[in-house]
PDB file of C-alpha atoms in Angstrom:
ATOM      1  CA  LEU A   1      92.260  40.993 154.988  1.00 49.00           C
ATOM      2  CA  ARG A   2      93.156  44.790 153.832  1.00 55.00           C
ATOM      3  CA  ILE A   3      94.035  43.980 150.726  1.00 62.00           C
ATOM      4  CA  LEU A   4      90.809  41.596 150.037  1.00 53.00           C
ATOM      5  CA  PRO A   5      88.589  45.482 148.947  1.00 56.00           C
ATOM      6  CA  ILE A   6      91.753  46.309 146.615  1.00 59.00           C
ATOM      7  CA  LEU A   7      91.637  43.172 145.022  1.00 58.00           C
ATOM      8  CA  PHE A   8      87.728  42.816 144.857  1.00 52.00           C
ATOM      9  CA  GLY A   9      87.647  47.071 143.653  1.00 57.00           C
ATOM     10  CA  SER A  10      90.437  46.055 140.817  1.00 56.00           C
ATOM     11  CA  VAL A  11      88.253  43.622 139.019  1.00 53.00           C
ATOM     12  CA  THR A  12      84.911  45.707 139.993  1.00 50.00           C
ATOM     13  CA  LEU A  13      86.974  48.780 137.800  1.00 54.00           C
ATOM     14  CA  ASP A  14      88.716  46.472 135.315  1.00 54.00           C
ATOM     15  CA  LEU A  15      92.119  47.531 136.234  1.00 56.00           C
ATOM     16  CA  ALA A  16      92.469  43.753 136.969  1.00 57.00           C
ATOM     17  CA  ASP A  17      91.245  40.705 134.467  1.00 52.00           C
ATOM     18  CA  ARG A  18      90.671  38.846 138.208  1.00 56.00           C
ATOM     19  CA  ASN A  19      90.856  38.185 141.566  1.00 60.00           C
ATOM     20  CA  PRO A  20      93.919  36.668 143.133  1.00 60.00           C
ATOM     21  CA  ALA A  21      92.174  35.890 146.318  1.00 57.00           C
ATOM     22  CA  ASP A  22      89.836  33.698 143.987  1.00 52.00           C
ATOM     23  CA  ILE A  23      92.184  31.325 142.764  1.00 47.00           C
ATOM     24  CA  ASP A  24      91.487  27.416 143.813  1.00 45.00           C
ATOM     25  CA  THR A  25      95.179  26.208 144.781  1.00 39.00           C
ATOM     26  CA  SER A  26      94.359  23.150 144.546  1.00 39.00           C
ATOM     27  CA  PRO A  27      91.687  21.979 142.085  1.00 43.00           C
ATOM     28  CA  HIS A  28      92.756  18.182 141.717  1.00 45.00           C
ATOM     29  CA  LEU A  29      91.852  17.717 145.049  1.00 42.00           C
ATOM     30  CA  LYS A  30      88.122  18.228 144.184  1.00 47.00           C
ATOM     31  CA  PRO A  31      85.413  16.799 141.570  1.00 47.00           C
ATOM     32  CA  HIS A  32      83.896  18.896 139.117  1.00 42.00           C
ATOM     33  CA  VAL A  33      80.819  20.613 139.714  1.00 45.00           C
ATOM     34  CA  LYS A  34      79.015  22.263 137.042  1.00 49.00           C
ATOM     35  CA  GLN A  35      78.460  26.123 138.160  1.00 56.00           C
ATOM     36  CA  HIS A  36      75.554  26.985 139.264  1.00 57.00           C
ATOM     37  CA  ARG A  37      74.110  30.056 137.681  1.00 72.00           C
ATOM     38  CA  ALA A  38      71.493  31.737 140.205  1.00 89.00           C
ATOM     39  CA  THR A  39      68.660  33.563 138.786  1.00 95.00           C
ATOM     40  CA  VAL A  40      65.201  35.487 139.135  1.00 96.00           C
ATOM     41  CA  THR A  41      61.864  34.823 138.302  1.00 96.00           C
ATOM     42  CA  ASP A  42      59.606  37.152 140.787  1.00 96.00           C
ATOM     43  CA  PRO A  43      58.706  40.229 139.060  1.00 96.00           C
ATOM     44  CA  ASN A  44      59.349  42.692 141.832  1.00 95.00           C
ATOM     45  CA  LYS A  45      62.259  41.269 143.146  1.00 96.00           C
ATOM     46  CA  ILE A  46      64.115  41.537 139.227  1.00 97.00           C
ATOM     47  CA  GLY A  47      62.489  45.493 139.999  1.00 97.00           C
ATOM     48  CA  ASN A  48      64.605  45.427 142.902  1.00 97.00           C
ATOM     49  CA  ILE A  49      67.869  44.569 140.693  1.00 97.00           C
ATOM     50  CA  LEU A  50      67.475  46.766 138.208  1.00 98.00           C
ATOM     51  CA  ARG A  51      66.454  49.364 140.181  1.00 98.00           C
ATOM     52  CA  ALA A  52      70.194  48.440 141.899  1.00 97.00           C
ATOM     53  CA  ILE A  53      71.757  47.912 138.811  1.00 98.00           C
ATOM     54  CA  ASP A  54      71.027  51.708 137.791  1.00 97.00           C
ATOM     55  CA  ALA A  55      72.256  53.249 141.160  1.00 97.00           C
ATOM     56  CA  TYR A  56      75.292  51.799 140.099  1.00 98.00           C
ATOM     57  CA  HIS A  57      78.135  54.432 140.209  1.00 95.00           C
ATOM     58  CA  GLY A  58      81.369  52.136 138.719  1.00 96.00           C
ATOM     59  CA  TYR A  59      82.836  52.284 135.498  1.00 96.00           C
ATOM     60  CA  PHE A  60      80.368  53.335 132.956  1.00 98.00           C
ATOM     61  CA  ALA A  61      80.795  51.095 130.345  1.00 98.00           C
ATOM     62  CA  THR A  62      80.388  48.247 132.852  1.00 98.00           C
ATOM     63  CA  LEU A  63      76.843  50.157 133.782  1.00 98.00           C
ATOM     64  CA  CYS A  64      76.056  50.079 130.242  1.00 99.00           C
ATOM     65  CA  ALA A  65      76.648  46.374 130.245  1.00 98.00           C
ATOM     66  CA  LEU A  66      74.526  45.686 133.299  1.00 98.00           C
ATOM     67  CA  LYS A  67      71.403  47.060 132.073  1.00 98.00           C
ATOM     68  CA  LEU A  68      72.190  45.488 128.357  1.00 99.00           C
ATOM     69  CA  ALA A  69      72.479  42.060 129.848  1.00 98.00           C
ATOM     70  CA  PRO A  70      68.742  41.758 130.948  1.00 97.00           C
ATOM     71  CA  MET A  71      66.948  42.721 127.622  1.00 97.00           C
ATOM     72  CA  LEU A  72      69.434  41.188 124.829  1.00 97.00           C
ATOM     73  CA  MET A  73      69.265  37.895 126.276  1.00 94.00           C
ATOM     74  CA  LEU A  74      73.306  37.371 125.190  1.00 94.00           C
ATOM     75  CA  ARG A  75      75.803  35.182 126.856  1.00 91.00           C
ATOM     76  CA  PRO A  76      78.511  37.192 129.027  1.00 94.00           C
ATOM     77  CA  SER A  77      81.244  36.230 127.346  1.00 91.00           C
ATOM     78  CA  GLU A  78      79.270  37.527 123.744  1.00 92.00           C
ATOM     79  CA  LEU A  79      77.793  40.484 125.463  1.00 96.00           C
ATOM     80  CA  ARG A  80      81.830  41.842 126.890  1.00 94.00           C
ATOM     81  CA  ALA A  81      83.461  41.093 124.059  1.00 91.00           C
ATOM     82  CA  CYS A  82      81.059  42.945 121.804  1.00 93.00           C
ATOM     83  CA  GLN A  83      82.558  45.402 119.001  1.00 95.00           C
ATOM     84  CA  TRP A  84      81.381  48.121 117.558  1.00 98.00           C
ATOM     85  CA  GLN A  85      81.740  47.025 114.296  1.00 94.00           C
ATOM     86  CA  GLU A  86      79.174  44.385 114.678  1.00 95.00           C
ATOM     87  CA  ILE A  87      76.810  47.187 115.398  1.00 97.00           C
ATOM     88  CA  ASP A  88      74.545  48.395 113.371  1.00 97.00           C
ATOM     89  CA  LEU A  89      72.546  51.360 114.983  1.00 98.00           C
ATOM     90  CA  ASP A  90      70.569  52.971 111.974  1.00 97.00           C
ATOM     91  CA  ALA A  91      69.386  49.212 111.848  1.00 96.00           C
ATOM     92  CA  ALA A  92      69.486  47.734 115.149  1.00 98.00           C
ATOM     93  CA  THR A  93      71.132  44.906 115.194  1.00 96.00           C
ATOM     94  CA  LEU A  94      73.817  43.335 116.232  1.00 96.00           C
ATOM     95  CA  THR A  95      75.801  41.054 114.409  1.00 92.00           C
ATOM     96  CA  ILE A  96      77.653  38.153 116.500  1.00 86.00           C
ATOM     97  CA  GLN A  97      79.981  36.222 113.883  1.00 75.00           C
ATOM     98  CA  ALA A  98      79.977  31.897 114.107  1.00 59.00           C
ATOM     99  CA  LYS A  99      83.816  32.220 115.720  1.00 58.00           C
ATOM    100  CA  ARG A 100      82.506  34.458 118.814  1.00 68.00           C
ATOM    101  CA  MET A 101      79.587  32.167 119.771  1.00 58.00           C
ATOM    102  CA  LYS A 102      79.414  29.031 121.585  1.00 54.00           C
ATOM    103  CA  LEU A 103      79.898  26.272 118.607  1.00 46.00           C
ATOM    104  CA  LYS A 104      81.219  23.001 117.696  1.00 46.00           C
ATOM    105  CA  GLN A 105      85.047  24.434 117.025  1.00 54.00           C
ATOM    106  CA  HIS A 106      84.411  23.235 113.089  1.00 46.00           C
ATOM    107  CA  ARG A 107      82.057  25.841 112.761  1.00 54.00           C
ATOM    108  CA  LYS A 108      83.793  28.158 114.377  1.00 51.00           C
ATOM    109  CA  GLU A 109      86.641  28.016 112.193  1.00 50.00           C
ATOM    110  CA  ALA A 110      84.159  27.815 109.387  1.00 45.00           C
ATOM    111  CA  ASN A 111      82.160  31.429 110.879  1.00 55.00           C
ATOM    112  CA  LEU A 112      79.537  30.514 107.926  1.00 48.00           C
ATOM    113  CA  GLU A 113      76.992  33.514 107.806  1.00 50.00           C
ATOM    114  CA  SER A 114      74.408  31.248 107.953  1.00 53.00           C
ATOM    115  CA  ASP A 115      75.895  30.330 112.021  1.00 58.00           C
ATOM    116  CA  TRP A 116      75.791  34.231 113.128  1.00 66.00           C
ATOM    117  CA  HIS A 117      73.040  35.383 115.278  1.00 81.00           C
ATOM    118  CA  ILE A 118      71.480  38.624 114.402  1.00 88.00           C
ATOM    119  CA  VAL A 119      70.272  40.301 117.716  1.00 94.00           C
ATOM    120  CA  PRO A 120      67.864  42.871 117.372  1.00 96.00           C
ATOM    121  CA  LEU A 121      68.521  45.857 119.674  1.00 98.00           C
ATOM    122  CA  PRO A 122      65.490  47.215 121.423  1.00 98.00           C
ATOM    123  CA  ARG A 123      64.914  50.862 121.248  1.00 99.00           C
ATOM    124  CA  GLN A 124      66.436  50.902 125.481  1.00 99.00           C
ATOM    125  CA  ALA A 125      69.365  49.366 123.938  1.00 99.00           C
ATOM    126  CA  VAL A 126      70.153  51.532 120.722  1.00 99.00           C
ATOM    127  CA  THR A 127      69.944  54.438 123.738  1.00 99.00           C
ATOM    128  CA  ILE A 128      72.509  53.213 125.397  1.00 99.00           C
ATOM    129  CA  LEU A 129      74.741  52.011 123.095  1.00 99.00           C
ATOM    130  CA  LYS A 130      74.644  55.518 121.658  1.00 99.00           C
ATOM    131  CA  GLU A 131      75.318  56.693 125.223  1.00 99.00           C
ATOM    132  CA  LEU A 132      77.984  55.199 125.695  1.00 99.00           C
ATOM    133  CA  HIS A 133      79.712  55.474 122.243  1.00 98.00           C
ATOM    134  CA  PRO A 134      81.613  58.999 123.003  1.00 98.00           C
ATOM    135  CA  HIS A 135      82.978  56.843 126.025  1.00 98.00           C
ATOM    136  CA  THR A 136      84.350  54.280 124.309  1.00 98.00           C
ATOM    137  CA  GLY A 137      84.156  54.613 120.802  1.00 96.00           C
ATOM    138  CA  TYR A 138      88.254  55.392 120.963  1.00 95.00           C
ATOM    139  CA  SER A 139      88.341  51.211 121.232  1.00 96.00           C
ATOM    140  CA  VAL A 140      87.397  47.730 119.063  1.00 96.00           C
ATOM    141  CA  HIS A 141      85.284  47.005 122.084  1.00 97.00           C
ATOM    142  CA  VAL A 142      82.075  48.451 123.086  1.00 98.00           C
ATOM    143  CA  PHE A 143      83.161  47.496 126.444  1.00 98.00           C
ATOM    144  CA  PRO A 144      87.192  47.770 126.673  1.00 97.00           C
ATOM    145  CA  ASN A 145      89.238  46.462 129.742  1.00 95.00           C
ATOM    146  CA  VAL A 146      90.167  49.956 131.655  1.00 90.00           C
ATOM    147  CA  ARG A 147      93.894  48.734 132.038  1.00 91.00           C
ATOM    148  CA  THR A 148      94.299  47.275 128.305  1.00 91.00           C
ATOM    149  CA  PRO A 149      91.736  48.832 126.334  1.00 92.00           C
ATOM    150  CA  SER A 150      92.482  46.879 123.183  1.00 93.00           C
ATOM    151  CA  ARG A 151      91.446  43.960 124.971  1.00 94.00           C
ATOM    152  CA  PRO A 152      87.855  43.729 125.913  1.00 94.00           C
ATOM    153  CA  MET A 153      86.139  43.639 129.713  1.00 96.00           C
ATOM    154  CA  SER A 154      87.659  40.544 131.568  1.00 94.00           C
ATOM    155  CA  ALA A 155      85.204  37.745 132.304  1.00 90.00           C
ATOM    156  CA  GLU A 156      84.898  38.860 136.276  1.00 93.00           C
ATOM    157  CA  THR A 157      83.361  41.887 135.965  1.00 96.00           C
ATOM    158  CA  MET A 158      80.059  41.829 135.134  1.00 97.00           C
ATOM    159  CA  ASN A 159      79.712  39.313 138.455  1.00 97.00           C
ATOM    160  CA  LYS A 160      82.046  41.892 140.673  1.00 97.00           C
ATOM    161  CA  ALA A 161      80.055  44.784 139.390  1.00 98.00           C
ATOM    162  CA  LEU A 162      76.485  42.700 140.913  1.00 98.00           C
ATOM    163  CA  ARG A 163      78.071  42.174 143.802  1.00 97.00           C
ATOM    164  CA  THR A 164      79.034  45.365 144.308  1.00 97.00           C
ATOM    165  CA  CYS A 165      75.232  46.284 143.869  1.00 97.00           C
ATOM    166  CA  GLY A 166      74.754  43.982 146.691  1.00 97.00           C
ATOM    167  CA  ILE A 167      73.949  41.334 144.745  1.00 97.00           C
ATOM    168  CA  GLU A 168      75.014  38.162 145.669  1.00 95.00           C
ATOM    169  CA  SER A 169      76.344  35.590 143.477  1.00 93.00           C
ATOM    170  CA  ASP A 170      73.790  33.137 145.501  1.00 94.00           C
ATOM    171  CA  THR A 171      70.476  35.053 143.883  1.00 96.00           C
ATOM    172  CA  LEU A 172      71.720  36.188 140.541  1.00 97.00           C
ATOM    173  CA  THR A 173      74.765  35.650 138.196  1.00 96.00           C
ATOM    174  CA  ALA A 174      75.531  37.568 134.998  1.00 96.00           C
ATOM    175  CA  HIS A 175      74.335  34.111 132.892  1.00 93.00           C
ATOM    176  CA  GLY A 176      71.432  34.184 135.079  1.00 96.00           C
ATOM    177  CA  PHE A 177      69.755  37.220 133.177  1.00 97.00           C
ATOM    178  CA  ARG A 178      69.465  34.380 130.423  1.00 93.00           C
ATOM    179  CA  ALA A 179      66.972  32.254 132.269  1.00 95.00           C
ATOM    180  CA  MET A 180      65.558  35.162 133.769  1.00 97.00           C
ATOM    181  CA  ALA A 181      64.443  35.872 130.412  1.00 97.00           C
ATOM    182  CA  SER A 182      63.465  32.514 129.014  1.00 96.00           C
ATOM    183  CA  THR A 183      61.520  32.083 131.931  1.00 96.00           C
ATOM    184  CA  LEU A 184      59.487  34.994 132.124  1.00 97.00           C
ATOM    185  CA  LEU A 185      58.979  34.841 128.363  1.00 97.00           C
ATOM    186  CA  ASN A 186      58.250  31.113 128.443  1.00 95.00           C
ATOM    187  CA  ARG A 187      55.301  32.044 130.909  1.00 95.00           C
ATOM    188  CA  MET A 188      53.815  35.059 129.566  1.00 95.00           C
ATOM    189  CA  ARG A 189      49.943  34.284 128.165  1.00 92.00           C
ATOM    190  CA  GLY A 190      47.541  36.421 126.345  1.00 89.00           C
ATOM    191  CA  LYS A 191      44.278  36.773 126.933  1.00 86.00           C
ATOM    192  CA  GLU A 192      42.531  33.243 126.281  1.00 88.00           C
ATOM    193  CA  ASN A 193      46.031  31.729 127.666  1.00 89.00           C
ATOM    194  CA  GLN A 194      48.047  31.107 124.660  1.00 92.00           C
ATOM    195  CA  ARG A 195      51.515  31.730 124.404  1.00 94.00           C
ATOM    196  CA  LEU A 196      52.311  35.187 123.887  1.00 94.00           C
ATOM    197  CA  TRP A 197      55.590  33.472 122.274  1.00 95.00           C
ATOM    198  CA  ASP A 198      56.669  31.185 120.534  1.00 91.00           C
ATOM    199  CA  ALA A 199      59.293  28.482 122.931  1.00 92.00           C
ATOM    200  CA  ASP A 200      60.956  28.198 119.679  1.00 88.00           C
ATOM    201  CA  LEU A 201      61.282  31.527 118.497  1.00 90.00           C
ATOM    202  CA  ILE A 202      63.184  31.798 122.525  1.00 93.00           C
ATOM    203  CA  GLU A 203      65.350  29.510 122.361  1.00 90.00           C
ATOM    204  CA  TRP A 204      66.550  30.756 119.145  1.00 86.00           C
ATOM    205  CA  GLN A 205      67.088  34.247 120.811  1.00 90.00           C
ATOM    206  CA  LEU A 206      69.041  32.417 122.976  1.00 89.00           C
ATOM    207  CA  ALA A 207      71.110  30.578 120.300  1.00 79.00           C
ATOM    208  CA  HIS A 208      71.001  27.425 121.901  1.00 66.00           C
ATOM    209  CA  GLN A 209      72.408  24.930 119.346  1.00 61.00           C
ATOM    210  CA  ASN A 210      69.080  23.045 118.663  1.00 57.00           C
ATOM    211  CA  GLU A 211      68.681  21.273 115.551  1.00 52.00           C
ATOM    212  CA  ASN A 212      65.044  21.017 115.585  1.00 54.00           C
ATOM    213  CA  VAL A 213      65.319  25.092 115.829  1.00 48.00           C
ATOM    214  CA  ARG A 214      67.986  25.446 113.298  1.00 50.00           C
ATOM    215  CA  SER A 215      65.885  23.755 110.426  1.00 49.00           C
ATOM    216  CA  ARG A 216      62.687  25.802 111.332  1.00 50.00           C
ATOM    217  CA  PHE A 217      63.933  29.473 111.456  1.00 51.00           C
ATOM    218  CA  ASN A 218      66.548  28.951 108.182  1.00 51.00           C
ATOM    219  CA  ARG A 219      67.450  31.397 106.247  1.00 50.00           C
ATOM    220  CA  ALA A 220      64.576  31.682 104.161  1.00 38.00           C
ATOM    221  CA  ASP A 221      62.524  32.743 106.616  1.00 44.00           C
ATOM    222  CA  SER A 222      65.276  34.727 108.722  1.00 72.00           C
ATOM    223  CA  GLU A 223      63.885  38.201 108.043  1.00 81.00           C
ATOM    224  CA  GLU A 224      60.773  37.117 109.614  1.00 84.00           C
ATOM    225  CA  ALA A 225      61.866  34.765 112.493  1.00 84.00           C
ATOM    226  CA  LEU A 226      64.274  38.125 113.689  1.00 89.00           C
ATOM    227  CA  SER A 227      60.773  40.669 112.825  1.00 94.00           C
ATOM    228  CA  GLN A 228      59.491  38.161 115.554  1.00 93.00           C
ATOM    229  CA  ARG A 229      62.191  38.254 117.386  1.00 93.00           C
ATOM    230  CA  ARG A 230      62.128  42.091 117.480  1.00 96.00           C
ATOM    231  CA  GLU A 231      59.024  42.200 118.174  1.00 97.00           C
ATOM    232  CA  MET A 232      59.789  40.110 121.071  1.00 97.00           C
ATOM    233  CA  LEU A 233      62.096  41.584 122.398  1.00 98.00           C
ATOM    234  CA  GLN A 234      61.595  45.415 122.559  1.00 98.00           C
ATOM    235  CA  ALA A 235      58.398  43.510 124.272  1.00 97.00           C
ATOM    236  CA  TRP A 236      60.489  42.603 127.005  1.00 98.00           C
ATOM    237  CA  ALA A 237      62.776  45.670 126.891  1.00 98.00           C
ATOM    238  CA  ASP A 238      59.527  47.848 127.711  1.00 98.00           C
ATOM    239  CA  TYR A 239      58.128  45.169 130.357  1.00 97.00           C
ATOM    240  CA  LEU A 240      61.331  45.281 132.412  1.00 98.00           C
ATOM    241  CA  ASP A 241      61.184  49.216 132.415  1.00 98.00           C
ATOM    242  CA  THR A 242      57.712  48.685 134.229  1.00 97.00           C
ATOM    243  CA  LEU A 243      59.212  46.402 136.782  1.00 97.00           C
ATOM    244  CA  ARG A 244      62.401  48.863 136.933  1.00 97.00           C
ATOM    245  CA  ALA A 245      59.584  51.730 137.830  1.00 95.00           C
ATOM    246  CA  GLY A 246      57.946  49.931 140.047  1.00 90.00           C
ATOM    247  CA  ALA A 247      54.771  49.709 138.160  1.00 69.00           C
ATOM    248  CA  GLN A 248      51.920  47.098 139.440  1.00 56.00           C
ATOM    249  CA  VAL A 249      52.995  43.922 137.986  1.00 58.00           C
ATOM    250  CA  ILE A 250      50.404  41.839 135.576  1.00 55.00           C
ATOM    251  CA  PRO A 251      50.452  38.554 136.773  1.00 49.00           C
ATOM    252  CA  PHE A 252      51.039  35.904 134.505  1.00 49.00           C
ATOM    253  CA  LYS A 253      48.549  33.097 133.664  1.00 47.00           C
ATOM    254  CA  ALA A 254      50.187  29.610 134.837  1.00 41.00           C
ATOM    255  CA  LYS A 255      51.287  27.238 131.987  1.00 42.00           C
ATOM    256  CA  ALA A 256      48.676  24.237 131.819  1.00 41.00           C
ATOM    257  CA  GLY A 257      49.594  20.910 133.220  1.00 35.00           C
TER     258      GLY A 257
END
């Protein structure tokens, strides 16, 4: 049993790609079960989680990844494999090419610019990346593997770091930050109970492959859509700051029906 904390810590610090103790030695005996990606949507609990992340004392790049994950609505695989060449801090954008996205194989291979995902970076994200660059700018990867800097952070690192923060897997996973953002952004209402954020805009930011959304936000109006998403992500990052500070939570109005 004494080896288990060592294996756990080696993954958290990115000294190992995976924890051998987590291996299921007989997958053929069990039916495939869709992975549960736990999330949190209670604003007060989100504030607690954000403060727990801020108190993380592990590898600095892992801390930065954990801080960015709630803001940017990216898949963990997209975030952890980010490269510095994809980031334009002056323009405050992250451009993920199709070959790195969750797409059908022929679209990944074609890697058409029209399939690239441009992520507007909130001011808070730009600040985090500027603070991180002196630490990992030597690598191609924004979040390099500690043991092998030529490779990105391992797939398990963020989830293991959440566990280190005291956030259990049945409470929140790294992928669950996407559902957290989507749920709360879809709930937000203005004074006249109107939606603050278009549902399709949220889907576009999540890079869900919905053809109706793709046809609506085509390249002809991509600049307008990018501007709208920038406004949305900045408002979302500001809201997360409010929750992190433990300020009074402004209640959302319930959706009609």
